[in-house]
Amino acid sequence: MGSRIKKIIQNSIGILIGSVFLFLTLREKPMAPVWESLANSDYFFILLSFVCLFIIFYLRALRWKLLIEESGEKPKSDKVLTSVLLGYFVNSFTPKFGEIIRCTSLQKTTKVPVSVSMGSVMAERAYDLLILGLGVFAVFWIELDRLQGIMDSTIGGISHIYGYRYLYVIPIAILVLFILFLISLRRIKKSERRPVKKIVEFLQSMFLSLKQGLLLKKRFQFIVLTLLIWTMLVVLNYIYLLCLPETSGYSFSFAIVILFIGGIGWALPSPGGIGTTHFLLLQLFLAFQLDPNAGISFGILSNGLTFIGTIVIGGYGYFRYWTETKTLEKAAKA
């Protein structure tokens, strides 16, 4: 019951954050030019974006499989792909809860322990956050004069939810909680109670998988897959630019800037990046002295197509998972 309440609270906070940023983005903006721009979207590039999105999911599945194999498990690629699609499908509606779903679904179809897959997911996210951080740093370093106000605007938007004084409390609270966790973990390890031992074993297995995923034996394959994923993400954003008449003439390098600045919005705890990405993309267009209406149109189109594409492709993953589990249940009964 407690975990369910916690999930509801997390989802509510995510929706609140997204709603506030969406309000700040669309407040006092004329929407007629935006709808006209969206109505003139190029359907060829819209369809092409869905193909690109599926390729990204497939590459992510191959990379996740590689990380899981570092722990000695050998799941089949199609099963891993199904769990990845299912996880992103759930992430479209909840802030990051899909990571748990893809691990539990993989356990059901391949018997890979949740602790192992969860550790590999943590390693995967650590690498992606590293690349995102480096990319954001590089973009701000190159375009500092233009982008300096974006973070101030983002912090200002968050302050509407929490207030400035709470922003300084958050990192301190995280540090204190982490220290308390380490202290309590030492004491928990000495416990002889069976449920506590199970929890400790799970955490130890998860952190071992995380460690193995970070050390990486198949570094070359992992680096190639990671570079392909991030390259395809840039291509996806460039395709989104080609969808709209107002942005079709923008450069490929601008798509790189969009990826990393918009990526900050996806990293924030809002379901599907709704609101947060719209806000940051508008600030980006303003920083580059581009048409703000085009920025709003692009934000709605790119986020909307990503959401729809994830729902459609993720729905296919859900169907695959449903058929696979039904087959396993029939085999167990036979």
XYZ file of N, CA and C in Angstrom, residues 50-225:
528
model
N 9.053 8.042 -37.176
C 8.655 6.817 -36.480
C 9.640 5.686 -36.759
N 10.103 5.602 -38.010
C 11.110 4.589 -38.374
C 12.395 4.828 -37.589
N 12.808 6.102 -37.526
C 14.026 6.471 -36.795
C 13.886 6.143 -35.312
N 12.708 6.410 -34.748
C 12.458 6.134 -33.332
C 12.565 4.639 -33.038
N 12.026 3.804 -33.930
C 12.122 2.350 -33.728
C 13.582 1.891 -33.772
N 14.370 2.459 -34.683
C 15.793 2.103 -34.774
C 16.504 2.439 -33.466
N 16.163 3.594 -32.886
C 16.756 4.002 -31.601
C 16.405 2.996 -30.505
N 15.141 2.571 -30.452
C 14.731 1.577 -29.460
C 15.482 0.260 -29.665
N 15.641 -0.132 -30.916
C 16.331 -1.395 -31.227
C 17.803 -1.323 -30.790
N 18.455 -0.195 -31.075
C 19.851 -0.017 -30.666
C 19.982 -0.002 -29.147
N 19.017 0.604 -28.474
C 19.017 0.617 -27.002
C 18.869 -0.804 -26.449
N 18.038 -1.607 -27.113
C 17.858 -2.993 -26.678
C 19.159 -3.780 -26.828
N 19.862 -3.584 -27.943
C 21.139 -4.276 -28.168
C 22.168 -3.863 -27.119
N 22.177 -2.565 -26.787
C 23.142 -2.081 -25.786
C 22.804 -2.606 -24.397
N 21.522 -2.634 -24.060
C 21.108 -3.149 -22.750
C 21.457 -4.631 -22.634
N 21.241 -5.377 -23.701
C 21.586 -6.804 -23.728
C 23.080 -6.988 -23.469
N 23.881 -6.111 -24.054
C 25.335 -6.174 -23.864
C 25.698 -5.967 -22.393
N 25.027 -5.020 -21.727
C 25.293 -4.749 -20.313
C 24.839 -5.916 -19.432
N 23.697 -6.511 -19.759
C 23.196 -7.658 -18.991
C 24.158 -8.835 -19.116
N 24.722 -9.020 -20.303
C 25.659 -10.125 -20.533
C 26.943 -9.982 -19.726
N 27.250 -8.754 -19.268
C 28.421 -8.556 -18.404
C 28.264 -9.321 -17.093
N 27.004 -9.603 -16.703
C 26.735 -10.337 -15.460
C 26.632 -11.844 -15.680
N 26.866 -12.290 -16.914
C 26.828 -13.717 -17.200
C 25.494 -14.227 -17.724
N 24.471 -13.385 -17.770
C 23.163 -13.779 -18.302
C 23.184 -13.703 -19.829
N 22.342 -14.529 -20.486
C 22.306 -14.567 -21.946
C 20.868 -14.467 -22.466
N 20.201 -13.329 -22.270
C 18.829 -13.190 -22.771
C 18.812 -13.043 -24.290
N 17.716 -13.468 -24.908
C 17.571 -13.331 -26.359
C 17.257 -11.877 -26.714
N 17.757 -11.459 -27.883
C 17.604 -10.065 -28.308
C 16.147 -9.649 -28.436
N 15.290 -10.550 -28.967
C 13.887 -10.181 -29.167
C 13.161 -9.985 -27.829
N 13.548 -10.759 -26.806
C 12.940 -10.609 -25.473
C 13.362 -9.283 -24.843
N 14.636 -8.930 -25.019
C 15.141 -7.665 -24.484
C 14.450 -6.491 -25.178
N 14.291 -6.602 -26.506
C 13.605 -5.546 -27.258
C 12.181 -5.366 -26.764
N 11.481 -6.469 -26.509
C 10.102 -6.399 -26.005
C 10.050 -5.641 -24.690
N 10.976 -5.936 -23.783
C 10.991 -5.268 -22.473
C 11.339 -3.790 -22.598
N 12.252 -3.456 -23.517
C 12.610 -2.048 -23.740
C 11.406 -1.268 -24.252
N 10.704 -1.827 -25.236
C 9.523 -1.165 -25.798
C 8.446 -0.993 -24.731
N 8.257 -2.019 -23.923
C 7.257 -1.957 -22.849
C 7.638 -0.885 -21.822
N 8.925 -0.819 -21.494
C 9.395 0.175 -20.520
C 9.179 1.599 -20.997
N 9.512 1.871 -22.252
C 9.312 3.225 -22.791
C 7.831 3.547 -22.940
N 7.029 2.540 -23.209
C 5.574 2.725 -23.270
C 5.051 3.225 -21.924
N 5.499 2.598 -20.837
C 5.069 2.991 -19.489
C 5.642 4.354 -19.114
N 6.883 4.633 -19.543
C 7.510 5.925 -19.233
C 6.776 7.107 -19.856
N 5.975 6.833 -20.885
C 5.207 7.895 -21.534
C 4.122 8.440 -20.612
N 3.711 7.634 -19.627
C 2.619 8.024 -18.735
C 3.086 8.301 -17.308
N 4.232 7.760 -16.937
C 4.735 7.930 -15.572
C 6.193 8.373 -15.620
N 6.660 9.128 -14.628
C 8.052 9.577 -14.607
C 9.015 8.458 -14.225
N 9.598 7.811 -15.250
C 10.674 6.824 -15.079
C 10.250 5.500 -14.432
N 8.966 5.245 -14.241
C 8.521 3.973 -13.670
C 8.733 2.825 -14.665
N 8.856 3.166 -15.946
C 9.059 2.153 -16.979
C 10.338 1.356 -16.806
N 11.338 1.936 -16.112
C 12.600 1.211 -15.891
C 12.355 -0.032 -15.044
N 11.465 0.088 -14.066
C 11.127 -1.062 -13.215
C 10.337 -2.089 -14.017
N 9.406 -1.608 -14.845
C 8.566 -2.500 -15.647
C 9.402 -3.318 -16.616
N 10.386 -2.672 -17.261
C 11.170 -3.443 -18.238
C 12.033 -4.509 -17.557
N 12.452 -4.238 -16.318
C 13.248 -5.240 -15.591
C 12.380 -6.410 -15.133
N 11.190 -6.114 -14.595
C 10.301 -7.192 -14.126
C 9.749 -8.004 -15.291
N 9.476 -7.340 -16.425
C 8.971 -8.072 -17.596
C 10.049 -8.973 -18.179
N 11.305 -8.511 -18.145
C 12.409 -9.331 -18.652
C 12.606 -10.566 -17.789
N 12.429 -10.400 -16.473
C 12.536 -11.555 -15.575
C 11.481 -12.611 -15.909
N 10.284 -12.143 -16.246
C 9.191 -13.071 -16.525
C 9.405 -13.854 -17.815
N 10.037 -13.221 -18.807
C 10.201 -13.875 -20.111
C 11.550 -14.570 -20.287
N 12.572 -14.171 -19.504
C 13.910 -14.749 -19.698
C 14.545 -15.279 -18.413
N 13.899 -15.021 -17.251
C 14.432 -15.440 -15.943
C 15.675 -14.669 -15.517
N 15.964 -13.547 -16.183
C 17.074 -12.695 -15.732
C 16.639 -12.016 -14.436
N 17.381 -12.177 -13.334
C 16.975 -11.569 -12.055
C 16.796 -10.059 -12.169
N 15.797 -9.553 -11.478
C 15.524 -8.105 -11.506
C 16.731 -7.318 -10.990
N 17.403 -7.873 -9.989
C 18.567 -7.180 -9.425
C 19.656 -6.982 -10.482
N 19.821 -7.989 -11.352
C 20.842 -7.911 -12.410
C 20.447 -6.882 -13.463
N 19.198 -6.993 -13.953
C 18.754 -6.064 -15.001
C 18.666 -4.632 -14.469
N 18.289 -4.476 -13.197
C 18.195 -3.138 -12.608
C 19.578 -2.502 -12.495
N 20.567 -3.292 -12.111
C 21.936 -2.784 -12.050
C 22.444 -2.358 -13.411
N 22.091 -3.142 -14.454
C 22.511 -2.797 -15.817
C 21.805 -1.533 -16.309
N 20.547 -1.347 -15.899
C 19.814 -0.124 -16.255
C 20.476 1.091 -15.604
N 20.898 0.942 -14.349
C 21.584 2.031 -13.655
C 22.893 2.387 -14.357
N 23.622 1.354 -14.813
C 24.867 1.596 -15.553
C 24.573 2.310 -16.871
N 23.524 1.850 -17.551
C 23.113 2.455 -18.827
C 22.771 3.934 -18.638
N 21.999 4.224 -17.600
C 21.593 5.603 -17.320
C 22.807 6.462 -16.927
N 23.761 5.853 -16.223
C 24.961 6.591 -15.820
C 25.745 7.044 -17.052
N 25.902 6.144 -18.021
C 26.612 6.498 -19.255
C 25.858 7.565 -20.049
N 24.532 7.419 -20.149
C 23.734 8.386 -20.903
C 23.755 9.764 -20.238
N 23.688 9.778 -18.903
C 23.761 11.051 -18.180
C 25.120 11.708 -18.360
N 26.164 10.869 -18.434
C 27.510 11.391 -18.668
C 27.580 12.069 -20.034
N 27.052 11.392 -21.058
C 27.072 11.953 -22.411
C 26.200 13.203 -22.481
N 25.027 13.139 -21.855
C 24.144 14.318 -21.824
C 24.849 15.490 -21.146
N 25.488 15.207 -20.016
C 26.195 16.262 -19.287
C 27.328 16.864 -20.105
N 28.115 16.006 -20.764
C 29.215 16.485 -21.602
C 28.685 17.286 -22.787
N 27.568 16.785 -23.367
C 26.968 17.477 -24.505
C 26.434 18.848 -24.113
N 25.742 18.912 -22.963
C 25.208 20.187 -22.479
C 26.353 21.154 -22.189
N 27.414 20.635 -21.548
C 28.584 21.473 -21.241
C 29.210 22.020 -22.521
N 29.378 21.146 -23.545
C 29.991 21.564 -24.813
C 29.135 22.611 -25.520
N 27.821 22.390 -25.543
C 26.908 23.329 -26.204
C 26.942 24.686 -25.507
N 26.897 24.675 -24.163
C 26.934 25.934 -23.416
C 28.289 26.626 -23.566
N 29.344 25.830 -23.673
C 30.681 26.390 -23.847
C 30.792 27.122 -25.186
N 30.223 26.513 -26.227
C 30.294 27.103 -27.570
C 29.319 28.270 -27.724
N 28.125 28.106 -27.141
C 27.059 29.105 -27.324
C 26.715 29.814 -26.009
N 27.729 30.094 -25.199
C 27.485 30.643 -23.864
C 26.704 31.959 -23.892
N 27.075 32.844 -24.800
C 26.420 34.161 -24.859
C 24.927 34.028 -25.138
N 24.556 33.055 -25.976
C 23.152 32.887 -26.335
C 22.359 32.123 -25.277
N 23.008 31.159 -24.656
C 22.279 30.201 -23.816
C 22.353 30.485 -22.318
N 23.039 31.532 -21.940
C 23.254 31.798 -20.512
C 21.940 31.938 -19.738
N 20.924 32.500 -20.365
C 19.664 32.737 -19.671
C 18.755 31.539 -19.561
N 19.062 30.441 -20.286
C 18.152 29.295 -20.302
C 18.050 28.629 -18.932
N 19.203 28.410 -18.271
C 19.169 27.751 -16.970
C 18.486 28.632 -15.932
N 18.697 29.959 -16.045
C 18.016 30.876 -15.127
C 16.506 30.793 -15.313
N 16.066 30.689 -16.576
C 14.632 30.572 -16.864
C 14.073 29.265 -16.323
N 14.859 28.170 -16.462
C 14.421 26.853 -15.982
C 14.299 26.846 -14.466
N 15.301 27.386 -13.792
C 15.249 27.453 -12.328
C 14.098 28.341 -11.877
N 13.865 29.417 -12.635
C 12.736 30.286 -12.327
C 11.418 29.555 -12.456
N 11.318 28.661 -13.471
C 10.091 27.881 -13.637
C 9.881 26.901 -12.506
N 10.951 26.254 -12.074
C 10.841 25.299 -10.968
C 10.469 26.016 -9.672
N 10.970 27.251 -9.526
C 10.684 27.999 -8.296
C 9.204 28.302 -8.141
N 8.451 28.318 -9.260
C 7.000 28.521 -9.167
C 6.346 27.346 -8.437
N 7.009 26.186 -8.484
C 6.470 24.996 -7.814
C 6.977 24.925 -6.369
N 8.271 25.066 -6.182
C 8.858 24.811 -4.870
C 9.252 26.088 -4.118
N 9.529 27.169 -4.828
C 10.071 28.363 -4.178
C 11.592 28.279 -4.160
N 12.267 29.414 -4.273
C 13.733 29.427 -4.380
C 14.417 28.797 -3.178
N 13.897 29.027 -2.005
C 14.595 28.542 -0.808
C 14.676 27.029 -0.777
N 13.674 26.352 -1.373
C 13.675 24.894 -1.375
C 14.663 24.323 -2.389
N 15.010 25.100 -3.408
C 15.947 24.608 -4.422
C 17.312 24.313 -3.804
N 17.701 25.088 -2.816
C 19.005 24.886 -2.180
C 18.962 23.738 -1.172
N 17.773 23.404 -0.716
C 17.616 22.323 0.263
C 17.713 20.958 -0.412
N 17.256 20.870 -1.684
C 17.167 19.572 -2.383
C 18.498 18.832 -2.437
N 19.625 19.441 -2.950
C 20.895 18.698 -2.988
C 21.410 18.302 -1.611
N 21.186 19.168 -0.617
C 21.616 18.858 0.753
C 20.828 17.661 1.289
N 19.515 17.647 1.023
C 18.658 16.546 1.481
C 19.074 15.233 0.836
N 19.405 15.279 -0.457
C 19.846 14.073 -1.172
C 21.129 13.527 -0.558
N 22.075 14.427 -0.267
C 23.351 14.015 0.341
C 23.128 13.384 1.706
N 22.287 14.009 2.543
C 21.990 13.479 3.882
C 21.330 12.106 3.786
N 20.367 11.967 2.887
C 19.678 10.683 2.708
C 20.641 9.595 2.245
N 21.590 9.964 1.371
C 22.569 8.991 0.879
C 23.476 8.517 2.018
N 23.913 9.445 2.866
C 24.758 9.084 4.018
C 23.992 8.179 4.986
N 22.734 8.538 5.256
C 21.897 7.714 6.136
C 21.676 6.322 5.557
N 21.548 6.271 4.219
C 21.376 4.969 3.552
C 22.606 4.092 3.753
N 23.790 4.664 3.599
C 25.029 3.894 3.770
C 25.180 3.401 5.211
N 24.829 4.278 6.173
C 24.924 3.896 7.593
C 23.940 2.768 7.919
N 22.700 2.921 7.444
C 21.678 1.908 7.721
C 21.995 0.599 7.010
N 22.618 0.682 5.819
C 22.968 -0.537 5.079
C 23.978 -1.374 5.847
N 24.907 -0.720 6.525
C 25.886 -1.446 7.341
C 25.204 -2.220 8.465
N 24.251 -1.593 9.101
C 23.535 -2.233 10.204
C 22.623 -3.343 9.692
N 21.979 -3.079 8.544
C 21.058 -4.076 7.971
C 21.798 -5.362 7.610
N 23.047 -5.223 7.124
C 23.833 -6.393 6.727
C 24.019 -7.381 7.880
N 24.037 -6.870 9.119
C 24.262 -7.723 10.287
C 22.992 -8.429 10.747
N 21.848 -8.022 10.187
C 20.578 -8.611 10.610
C 20.472 -10.072 10.171
N 19.836 -10.910 11.008
C 19.648 -12.333 10.711
C 18.231 -12.620 10.218
N 17.382 -11.615 10.124
C 16.003 -11.830 9.659
C 15.984 -12.158 8.174
N 15.170 -13.145 7.818
C 15.144 -13.624 6.438
C 14.708 -12.543 5.437
N 13.613 -11.786 5.696
C 13.212 -10.737 4.733
C 14.301 -9.693 4.531
N 14.984 -9.328 5.626
C 16.055 -8.330 5.535
C 17.220 -8.883 4.721
N 17.536 -10.172 4.936
C 18.618 -10.815 4.180
C 18.323 -10.813 2.683
N 17.044 -11.053 2.351
C 16.623 -11.057 0.946
C 16.848 -9.677 0.308
N 16.510 -8.636 1.071
C 16.685 -7.263 0.573
C 18.173 -6.973 0.364
N 19.000 -7.380 1.332
C 20.441 -7.162 1.244
C 21.025 -7.898 0.041
N 20.606 -9.150 -0.154
C 21.078 -9.938 -1.303
C 20.695 -9.277 -2.621
N 19.462 -8.743 -2.674
C 18.995 -8.055 -3.876
C 19.866 -6.832 -4.169
N 20.125 -6.018 -3.129
C 20.937 -4.805 -3.298
C 22.370 -5.144 -3.697
N 22.928 -6.190 -3.085
C 24.296 -6.592 -3.415
C 24.391 -7.060 -4.861
N 23.391 -7.840 -5.299
C 23.357 -8.312 -6.682
C 23.197 -7.156 -7.663
N 22.357 -6.198 -7.292
C 22.122 -5.038 -8.162
C 23.392 -4.198 -8.315
N 24.071 -3.931 -7.187
C 25.274 -3.116 -7.244
C 26.441 -3.856 -7.919
N 26.454 -5.187 -7.809
C 27.460 -5.973 -8.537
C 27.230 -5.851 -10.037
N 25.949 -5.932 -10.450
C 25.603 -5.771 -11.867
C 25.952 -4.373 -12.353
N 25.704 -3.361 -11.503
C 26.056 -1.981 -11.842
C 27.569 -1.855 -12.032
N 28.330 -2.445 -11.113
C 29.788 -2.390 -11.177
C 30.300 -3.070 -12.450
N 29.740 -4.246 -12.767
C 30.154 -4.972 -13.972
C 29.796 -4.189 -15.233
N 28.626 -3.538 -15.191
C 28.206 -2.734 -16.334
C 29.083 -1.520 -16.551
N 29.587 -0.936 -15.445
C 30.444 0.237 -15.558
C 31.866 -0.127 -15.989
N 32.330 -1.307 -15.559
C 33.684 -1.721 -15.920
C 33.779 -2.123 -17.392
N 32.794 -2.866 -17.891
C 32.668 -3.213 -19.307
C 33.858 -3.987 -19.894
N 33.585 -5.205 -20.295
C 34.587 -6.000 -21.013
C 34.494 -5.730 -22.517
N 33.258 -5.616 -23.021
C 33.053 -5.377 -24.458
C 32.908 -3.872 -24.701
N 34.005 -3.153 -24.421
C 33.954 -1.691 -24.502
C 33.691 -1.189 -25.922
N 34.364 -1.816 -26.906
C 34.250 -1.332 -28.285
C 32.814 -1.421 -28.781
N 32.169 -2.603 -28.566
C 30.778 -2.767 -28.999
C 29.858 -1.760 -28.304
N 30.104 -1.554 -27.010
C 29.275 -0.625 -26.239
C 29.431 0.804 -26.754
N 30.668 1.221 -27.007
C 30.924 2.583 -27.496
C 30.277 2.798 -28.856
N 30.403 1.792 -29.741
C 29.807 1.893 -31.082
C 28.287 2.044 -30.978
N 27.654 1.187 -30.156
C 26.196 1.255 -29.994
C 25.762 2.590 -29.391
